[in-house]
XYZ file of C-alpha atoms in Angstrom:
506
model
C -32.467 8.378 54.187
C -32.439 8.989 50.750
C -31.075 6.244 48.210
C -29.997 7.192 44.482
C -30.027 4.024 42.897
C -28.331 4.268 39.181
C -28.737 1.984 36.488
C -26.443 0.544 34.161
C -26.976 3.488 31.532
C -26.925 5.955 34.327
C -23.536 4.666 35.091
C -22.370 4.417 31.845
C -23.713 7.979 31.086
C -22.207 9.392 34.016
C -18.590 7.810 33.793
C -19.127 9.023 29.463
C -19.318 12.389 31.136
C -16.606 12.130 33.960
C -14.065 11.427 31.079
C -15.197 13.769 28.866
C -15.297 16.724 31.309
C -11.532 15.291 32.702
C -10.076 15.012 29.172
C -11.826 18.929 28.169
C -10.397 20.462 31.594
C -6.776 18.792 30.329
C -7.226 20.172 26.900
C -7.732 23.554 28.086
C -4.762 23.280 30.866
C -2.660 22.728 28.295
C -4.033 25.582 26.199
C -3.742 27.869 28.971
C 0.065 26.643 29.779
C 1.374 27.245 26.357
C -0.880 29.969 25.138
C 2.065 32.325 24.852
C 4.254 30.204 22.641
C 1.419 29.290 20.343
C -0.217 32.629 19.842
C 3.271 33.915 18.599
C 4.364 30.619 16.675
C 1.770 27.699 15.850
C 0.565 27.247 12.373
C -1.699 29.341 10.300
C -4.132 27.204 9.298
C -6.240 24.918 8.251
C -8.383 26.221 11.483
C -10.899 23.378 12.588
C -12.865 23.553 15.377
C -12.249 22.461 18.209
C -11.591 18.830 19.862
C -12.334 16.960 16.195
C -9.818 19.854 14.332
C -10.110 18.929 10.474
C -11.599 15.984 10.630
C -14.898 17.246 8.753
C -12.963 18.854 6.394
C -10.850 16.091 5.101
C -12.871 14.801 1.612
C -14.153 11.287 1.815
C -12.066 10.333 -1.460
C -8.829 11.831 -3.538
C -7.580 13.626 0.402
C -4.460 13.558 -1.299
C -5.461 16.427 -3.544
C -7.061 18.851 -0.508
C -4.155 17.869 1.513
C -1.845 19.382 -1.465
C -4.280 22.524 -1.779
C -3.326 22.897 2.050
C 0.157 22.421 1.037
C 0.930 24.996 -1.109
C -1.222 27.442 1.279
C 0.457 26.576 4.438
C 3.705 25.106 3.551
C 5.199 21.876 4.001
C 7.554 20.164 6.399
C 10.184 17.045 6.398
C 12.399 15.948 9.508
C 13.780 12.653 10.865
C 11.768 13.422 14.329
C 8.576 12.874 11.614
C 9.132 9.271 11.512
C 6.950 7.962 14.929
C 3.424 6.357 14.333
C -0.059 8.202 15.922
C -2.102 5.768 17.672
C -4.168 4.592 14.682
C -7.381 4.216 17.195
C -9.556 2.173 14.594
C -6.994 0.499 12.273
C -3.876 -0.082 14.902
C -5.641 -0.563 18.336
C -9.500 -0.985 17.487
C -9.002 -3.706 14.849
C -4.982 -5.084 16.019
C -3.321 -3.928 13.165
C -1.365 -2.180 15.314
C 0.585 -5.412 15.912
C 2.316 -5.466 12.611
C 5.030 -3.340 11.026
C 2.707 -0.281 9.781
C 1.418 1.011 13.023
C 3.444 -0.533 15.022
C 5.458 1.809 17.697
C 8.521 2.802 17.111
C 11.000 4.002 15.110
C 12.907 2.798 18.372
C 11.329 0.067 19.892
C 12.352 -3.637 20.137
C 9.451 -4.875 17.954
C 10.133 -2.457 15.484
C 13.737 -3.003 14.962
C 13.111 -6.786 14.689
C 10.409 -6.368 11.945
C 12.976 -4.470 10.325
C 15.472 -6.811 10.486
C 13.532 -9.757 9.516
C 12.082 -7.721 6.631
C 15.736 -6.692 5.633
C 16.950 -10.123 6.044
C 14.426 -11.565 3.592
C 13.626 -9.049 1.393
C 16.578 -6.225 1.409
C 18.457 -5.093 -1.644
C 20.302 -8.245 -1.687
C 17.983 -10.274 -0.950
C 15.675 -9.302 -3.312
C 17.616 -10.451 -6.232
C 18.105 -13.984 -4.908
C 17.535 -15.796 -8.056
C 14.576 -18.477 -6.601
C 13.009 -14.884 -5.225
C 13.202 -13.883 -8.884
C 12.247 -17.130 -10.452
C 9.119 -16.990 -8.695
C 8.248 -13.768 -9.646
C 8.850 -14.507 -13.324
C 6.283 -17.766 -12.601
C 3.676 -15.633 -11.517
C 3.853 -13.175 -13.776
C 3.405 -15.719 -16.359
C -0.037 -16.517 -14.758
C -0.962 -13.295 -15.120
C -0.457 -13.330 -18.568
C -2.085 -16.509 -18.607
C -5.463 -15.078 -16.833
C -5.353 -12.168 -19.015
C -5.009 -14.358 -22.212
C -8.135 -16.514 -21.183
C -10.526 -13.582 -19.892
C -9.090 -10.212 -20.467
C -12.202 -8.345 -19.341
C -11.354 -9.400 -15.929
C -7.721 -7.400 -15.915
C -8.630 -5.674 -12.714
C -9.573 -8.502 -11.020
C -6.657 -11.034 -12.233
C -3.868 -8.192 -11.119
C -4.988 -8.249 -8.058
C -5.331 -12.236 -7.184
C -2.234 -12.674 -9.195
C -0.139 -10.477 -6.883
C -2.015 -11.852 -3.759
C -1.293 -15.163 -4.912
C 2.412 -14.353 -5.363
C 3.013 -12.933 -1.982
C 1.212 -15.754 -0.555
C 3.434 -18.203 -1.916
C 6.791 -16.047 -0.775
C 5.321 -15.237 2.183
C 3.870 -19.296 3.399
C 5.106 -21.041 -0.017
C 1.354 -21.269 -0.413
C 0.363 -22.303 -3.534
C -2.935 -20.569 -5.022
C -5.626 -22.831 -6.894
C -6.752 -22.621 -10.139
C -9.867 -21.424 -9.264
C -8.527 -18.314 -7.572
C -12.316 -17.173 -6.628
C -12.608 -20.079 -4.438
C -9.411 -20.303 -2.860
C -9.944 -20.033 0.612
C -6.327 -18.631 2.015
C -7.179 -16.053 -1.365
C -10.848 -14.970 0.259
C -9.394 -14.881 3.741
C -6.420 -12.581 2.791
C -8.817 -10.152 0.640
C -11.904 -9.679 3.602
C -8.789 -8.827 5.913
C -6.972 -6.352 3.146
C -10.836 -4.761 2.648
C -10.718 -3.963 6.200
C -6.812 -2.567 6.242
C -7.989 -0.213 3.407
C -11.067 1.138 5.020
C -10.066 1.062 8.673
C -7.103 3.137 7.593
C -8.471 5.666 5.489
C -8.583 9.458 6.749
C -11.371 10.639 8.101
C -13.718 7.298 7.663
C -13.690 7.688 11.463
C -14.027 9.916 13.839
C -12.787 7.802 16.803
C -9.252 8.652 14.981
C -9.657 11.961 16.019
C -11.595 11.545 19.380
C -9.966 8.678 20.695
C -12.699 8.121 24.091
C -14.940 7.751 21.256
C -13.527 4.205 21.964
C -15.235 3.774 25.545
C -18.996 3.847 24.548
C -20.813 1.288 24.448
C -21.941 -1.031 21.877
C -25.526 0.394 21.708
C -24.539 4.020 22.141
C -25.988 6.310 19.806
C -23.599 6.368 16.343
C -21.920 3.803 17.967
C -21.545 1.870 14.666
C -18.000 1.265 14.347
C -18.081 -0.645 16.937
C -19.677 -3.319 14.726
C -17.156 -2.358 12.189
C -14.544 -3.474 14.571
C -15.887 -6.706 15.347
C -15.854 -7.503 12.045
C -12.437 -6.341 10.646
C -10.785 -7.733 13.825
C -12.047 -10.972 12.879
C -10.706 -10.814 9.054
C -7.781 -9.792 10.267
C -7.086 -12.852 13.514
C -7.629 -15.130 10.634
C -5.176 -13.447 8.248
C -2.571 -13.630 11.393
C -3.796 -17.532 12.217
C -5.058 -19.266 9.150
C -1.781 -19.203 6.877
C 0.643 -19.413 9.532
C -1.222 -23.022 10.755
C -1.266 -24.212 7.169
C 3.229 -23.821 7.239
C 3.315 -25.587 10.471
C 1.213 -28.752 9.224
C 3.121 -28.817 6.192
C 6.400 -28.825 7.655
C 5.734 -31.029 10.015
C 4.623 -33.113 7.063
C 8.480 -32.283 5.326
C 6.665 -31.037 2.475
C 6.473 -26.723 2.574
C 8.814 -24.978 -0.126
C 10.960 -22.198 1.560
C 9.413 -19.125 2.516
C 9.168 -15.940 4.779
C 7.553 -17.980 7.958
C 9.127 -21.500 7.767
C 12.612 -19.442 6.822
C 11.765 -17.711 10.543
C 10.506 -21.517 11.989
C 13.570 -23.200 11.138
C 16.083 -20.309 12.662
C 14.025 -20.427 16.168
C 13.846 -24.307 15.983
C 10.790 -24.272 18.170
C 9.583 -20.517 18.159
C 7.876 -19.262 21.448
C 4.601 -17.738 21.855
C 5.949 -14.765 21.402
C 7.867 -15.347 18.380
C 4.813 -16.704 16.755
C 3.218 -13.770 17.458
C 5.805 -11.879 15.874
C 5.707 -13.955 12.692
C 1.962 -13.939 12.073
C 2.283 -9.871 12.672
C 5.044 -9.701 10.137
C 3.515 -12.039 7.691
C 0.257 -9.945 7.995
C 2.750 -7.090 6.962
C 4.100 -8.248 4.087
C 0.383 -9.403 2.545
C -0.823 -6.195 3.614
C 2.124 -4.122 2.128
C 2.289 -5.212 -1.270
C -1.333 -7.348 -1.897
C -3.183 -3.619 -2.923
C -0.209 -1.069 -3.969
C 1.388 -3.333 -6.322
C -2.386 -3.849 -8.535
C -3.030 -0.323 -8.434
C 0.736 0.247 -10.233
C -0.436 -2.264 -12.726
C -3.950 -1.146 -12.967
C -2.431 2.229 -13.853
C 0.273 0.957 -16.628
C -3.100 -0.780 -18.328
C -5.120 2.699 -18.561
C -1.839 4.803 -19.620
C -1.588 2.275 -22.515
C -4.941 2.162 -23.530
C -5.115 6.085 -23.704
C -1.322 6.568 -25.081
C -0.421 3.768 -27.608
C 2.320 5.436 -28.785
C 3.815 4.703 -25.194
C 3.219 0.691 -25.953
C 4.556 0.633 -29.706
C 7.913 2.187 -28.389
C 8.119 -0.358 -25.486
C 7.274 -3.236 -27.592
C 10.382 -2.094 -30.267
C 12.915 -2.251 -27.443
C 11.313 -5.877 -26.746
C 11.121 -7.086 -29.555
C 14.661 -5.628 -30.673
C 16.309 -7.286 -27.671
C 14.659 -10.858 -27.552
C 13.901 -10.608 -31.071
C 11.506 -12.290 -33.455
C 11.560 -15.841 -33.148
C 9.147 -15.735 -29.716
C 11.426 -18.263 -27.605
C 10.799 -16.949 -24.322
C 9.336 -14.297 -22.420
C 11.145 -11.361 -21.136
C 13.394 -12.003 -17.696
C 15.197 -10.228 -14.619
C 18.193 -10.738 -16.908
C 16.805 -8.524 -19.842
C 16.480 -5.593 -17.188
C 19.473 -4.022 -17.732
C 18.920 -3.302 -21.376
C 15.228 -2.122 -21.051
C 15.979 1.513 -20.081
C 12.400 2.467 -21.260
C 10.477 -0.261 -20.386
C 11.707 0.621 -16.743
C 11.332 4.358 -17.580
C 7.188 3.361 -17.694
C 7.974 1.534 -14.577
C 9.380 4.694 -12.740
C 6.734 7.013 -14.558
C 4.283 4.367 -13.465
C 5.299 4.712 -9.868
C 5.223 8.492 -9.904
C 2.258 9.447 -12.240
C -0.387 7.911 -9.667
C 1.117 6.769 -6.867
C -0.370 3.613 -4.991
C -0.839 5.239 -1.693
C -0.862 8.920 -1.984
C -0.438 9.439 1.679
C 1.428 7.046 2.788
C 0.230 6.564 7.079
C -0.115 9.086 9.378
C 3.121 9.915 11.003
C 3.332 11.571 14.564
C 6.024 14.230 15.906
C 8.338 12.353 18.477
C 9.246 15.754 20.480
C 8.643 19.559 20.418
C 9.601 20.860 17.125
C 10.060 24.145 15.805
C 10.054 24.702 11.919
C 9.612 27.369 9.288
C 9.171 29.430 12.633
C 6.165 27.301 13.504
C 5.728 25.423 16.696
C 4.770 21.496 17.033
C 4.052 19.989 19.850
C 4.968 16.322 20.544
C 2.251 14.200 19.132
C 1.056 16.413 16.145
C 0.254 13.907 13.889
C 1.496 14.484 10.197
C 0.610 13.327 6.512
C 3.038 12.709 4.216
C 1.811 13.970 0.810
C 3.415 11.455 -1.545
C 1.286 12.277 -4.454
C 2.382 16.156 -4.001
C 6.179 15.279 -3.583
C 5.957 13.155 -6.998
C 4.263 15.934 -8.586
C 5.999 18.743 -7.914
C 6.978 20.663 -11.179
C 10.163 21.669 -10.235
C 11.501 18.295 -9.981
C 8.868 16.956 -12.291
C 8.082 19.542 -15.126
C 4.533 19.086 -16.445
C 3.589 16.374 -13.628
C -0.071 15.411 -14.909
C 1.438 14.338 -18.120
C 2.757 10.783 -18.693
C 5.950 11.006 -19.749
C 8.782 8.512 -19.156
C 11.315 9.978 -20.859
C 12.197 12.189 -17.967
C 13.665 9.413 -16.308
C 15.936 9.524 -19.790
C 19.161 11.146 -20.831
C 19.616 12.514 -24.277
C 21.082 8.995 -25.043
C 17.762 7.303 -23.734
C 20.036 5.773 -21.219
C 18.396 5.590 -17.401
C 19.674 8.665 -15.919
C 21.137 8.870 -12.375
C 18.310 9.756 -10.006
C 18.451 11.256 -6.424
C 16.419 10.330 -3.810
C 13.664 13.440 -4.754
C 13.877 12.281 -8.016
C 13.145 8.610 -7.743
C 9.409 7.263 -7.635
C 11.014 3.895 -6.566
C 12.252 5.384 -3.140
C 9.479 8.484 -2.734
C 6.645 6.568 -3.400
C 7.590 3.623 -0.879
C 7.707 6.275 2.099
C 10.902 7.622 3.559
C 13.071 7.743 6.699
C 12.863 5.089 9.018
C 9.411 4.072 8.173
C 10.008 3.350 4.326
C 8.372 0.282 2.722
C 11.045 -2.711 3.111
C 9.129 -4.437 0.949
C 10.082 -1.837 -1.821
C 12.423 -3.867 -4.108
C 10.373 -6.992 -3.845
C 7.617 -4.677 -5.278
C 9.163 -2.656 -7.727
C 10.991 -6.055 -9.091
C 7.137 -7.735 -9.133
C 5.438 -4.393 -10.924
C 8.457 -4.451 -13.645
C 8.242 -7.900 -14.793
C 4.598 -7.782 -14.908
C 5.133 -4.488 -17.279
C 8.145 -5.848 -19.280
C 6.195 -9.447 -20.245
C 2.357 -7.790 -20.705
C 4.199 -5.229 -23.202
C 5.476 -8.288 -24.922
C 2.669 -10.776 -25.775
C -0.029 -8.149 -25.170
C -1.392 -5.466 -27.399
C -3.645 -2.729 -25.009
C -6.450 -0.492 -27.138
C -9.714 1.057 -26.294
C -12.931 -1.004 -26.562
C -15.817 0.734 -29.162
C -19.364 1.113 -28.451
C -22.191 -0.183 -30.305
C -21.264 1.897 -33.138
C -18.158 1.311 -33.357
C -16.807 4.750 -31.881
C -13.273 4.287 -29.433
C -14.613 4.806 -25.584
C -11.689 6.943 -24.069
C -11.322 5.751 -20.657
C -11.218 8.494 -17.943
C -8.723 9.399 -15.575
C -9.734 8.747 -12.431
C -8.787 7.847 -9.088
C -9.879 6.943 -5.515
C -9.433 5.012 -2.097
C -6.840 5.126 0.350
C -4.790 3.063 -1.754
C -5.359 4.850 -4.642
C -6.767 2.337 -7.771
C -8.031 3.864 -11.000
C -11.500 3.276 -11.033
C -13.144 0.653 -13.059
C -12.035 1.712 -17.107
C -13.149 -0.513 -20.755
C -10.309 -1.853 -22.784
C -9.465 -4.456 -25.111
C -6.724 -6.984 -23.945
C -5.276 -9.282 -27.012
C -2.436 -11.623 -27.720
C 0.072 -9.689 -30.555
C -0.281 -13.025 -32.011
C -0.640 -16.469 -32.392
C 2.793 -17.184 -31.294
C 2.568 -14.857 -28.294
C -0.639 -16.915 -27.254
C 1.060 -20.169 -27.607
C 4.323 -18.567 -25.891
C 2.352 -18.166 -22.837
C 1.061 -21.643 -22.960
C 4.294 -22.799 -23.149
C 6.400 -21.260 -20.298
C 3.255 -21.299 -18.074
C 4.154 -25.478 -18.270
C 7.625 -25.441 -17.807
C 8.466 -22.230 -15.271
């Protein structure tokens, strides 16, 4: 009698090949069932080949612009059955992001809605003008200034810990150190947000598109994400566990300030596993919602000030018109009102290079026809932000910075709809918009308002003493400008001193 003995890797190759050959046979059952209906109704394009699609053609950086290219080719689409989440293979189950609000299932599911309403609860419209919400914001902005004041060559860096450290503090009333570099919550928050980023980004992985990819093994050949996943998983347990320990010693202690997660803590009394769970996931959330857009908004008003002064000079006269000349204070929540261009930059801000161009992947709850093209359920869909907020008939002359659109002839804010308001388009749409929108539209205006104030933005010179012109460009799933020179410096002595002064007693 014959024995076939198999090793390990003859198993493993064998059961690689049993799935592969069930999942093709499927593929092509399905083909063959609705041939029909698709050869008189799907799409026109882009063609891909088959079982990875367009994977290979999707750029490595700036998709947003191919996706538009494909856009204006093929047409675009927009329904409320658009608003379910793909199984985000690498970012949502892979790594566990999936746990949290962004790829988390829904829009009808129990976790969902509760995200939602914990989200709303804390950081709706109303919320969101709570005035300790606001005072807080103010502080930190005010160490921004302060970081900017003390080593302006570092802008990029100090927008982004300065955010992170504000969201940190809502989020756990987690108070940063001085040296944010070595902060440890700071470094633990940033490896996990590194990992987000790239995990997420289209076409980094092609397990996205072929989920079995998933089964191999470890030491399978271009297996490498695998160690990819081991990694970012890590980052991102800690983000969920680290933090959310640090609230419960300190309120056992009696001595955390209010936040997100011991708001949460004290309304469960003792929460259960599960609701811990829940609370890390949605504290992950907010860090990872807000901790990368809201820098690239502010590393974006920085550039368009360096390259259009004339932009600063005007912002600057409303300032200094309203608050005057005696440099008392810095600019507040309570000036807002009668800042129409200073939140005009805001809004032009928010719609000249939006922070994430494509929002996440969205996937088709049910069988959809539109424009006389079918959809099957599970088509997964990007939402092209970037094209939306540059689309010339709602935004004449889109590549140009120019905030008085949102103007009327009176330079009054005008009254925007919904297609014609950055601060609802580029935060998403539907059920799966950004709840953390007025938070950070509140955080990226008073950051403007008080670096217009105290702060004069020009381009650096060369050894020669010719300007350098920074260029315009962008990249990264959430989209930054990249590195640019400029010169950061007080508008005065007074301005520097100002900053001293309500950094001590905000």
């Amino acid at each position: 009698m014959a024995v076939i003995l198999l090793t390990n890797v003859d198993a493993l190759w064998l059961a690689f090949l049993g799935y592969l050959l069930y999942h093709v046979g499927r593929k092509l059952g399905r083909r063959a069932a609705h041939k029909g209906l698709q050869a008189r109704s799907k799409p026109p394009g882009p063609p891909g080949p088959p079982f990875v699609g367009n994977t290979y053609q999707i750029p490595r950086d700036r998709q947003w612009l191919k996706f538009d290219e494909w856009i204006k080719h093929y047409g675009a689409c927009s329904r409320s059955i658009y608003s379910d989440r793909p199984q985000a293979v690498m970012a949502g189950e892979l790594v566990g992001w999936d746990l949290g609000l962004g790829y988390a299932p829904g829009p009808h599911s129990p976790r969902f809605r509760e995200f939602r309403r914990l989200f709303q609860q804390f950081m709706g419209p109303r919320a969101a003008q709570e005035p300790t919400l606001l005072a807080a914001q103010e502080k930190h902005a005010t160490k921004l200034l302060y970081r900017l004041l003390i080593a302006p060559g570092n802008f990029m860096t100090h927008v982004r810990q300065s955010t992170g450290a504000s969201i940190l503090y809502l989020t756990y009333g987690y108070e940063v150190s001085d040296d944010v570099n070595e902060d440890p919550l700071v470094n633990i928050a940033e490896e996990a947000m590194q990992g987000f980023a790239h995990a997420s980004d289209p076409g980094a992985y092609l397990v996205d598109t072929v989920p079995w990819l998933k089964y191999v093994p470890d030491w399978f050949p271009g297996a490498t994400f695998k160690k990819d996943v081991k990694v970012m998983r890590r980052s991102r347990e800690r983000l969920y566990d680290v933090p959310y320990d640090f609230v419960r010693r300190d309120m056992a202690k009696g001595a955390v300030p209010s936040s997100f997660v011991s708001s949460y803590i004290d309304e469960k009394g003792e929460p259960t596993l599960m609701e811990e769970e829940l609370i890390k996931a949605a504290a992950a959330s907010l860090y990872s919602g807000g901790a990368d857009t809201t820098p690239s908004s502010l590393a974006s008003f920085i550039l368009v000030v360096t390259l259009y002064p004339e932009i600063q000079e005007r912002a600057q006269a409303e300032l200094d018109s309203l608050i005057g000349g005696s440099w008392q204070r810095l600019p507040s929540f309570a000036d807002r009102p009668r800042l129409p261009y200073v939140e005009a930059i805001v809004l032009e801000v928010l719609r000249w290079n939006p922070s994430v161009p494509l929002g996440l992947a969205h996937r088709l709850s049910q069988d959809d026809v539109y424009n006389g093209y079918h959809f099957a359920k599970g088509t997964i869909f990007w939402a092209n932000i970037w094209t939306m907020l540059h689309d010339e008939k709602v935004f004449p002359e889109p590549s140009k910075f120019m905030p008085d659109r949102f103007l009327d002839g009176n330079g009054r804010l005008r009254s925007l709809s919904r297609l014609e308001d950055p601060a609802v388009l580029g935060f998403g749409f539907g059920r799966r918009i950004c709840p953390g929108m007025y938070f950070a539209h509140n955080s990226v205006f008073i950051a403007i308002a008080r670096m217009l104030y105290v702060f004069n933005f020009s381009k650096t010179r060369d050894h020669v003493g010719n300007e350098i012109t920074p260029e315009i460009e962008y990249g990264g799933f959430i989209s930054h400008p990249r590195p640019f020179p400029c010169s950061i410096s007080p508008r005065s002595k007074a301005m520097a001193d100002l900053i001293l002064h309500t950094l001590r007693i905000e």
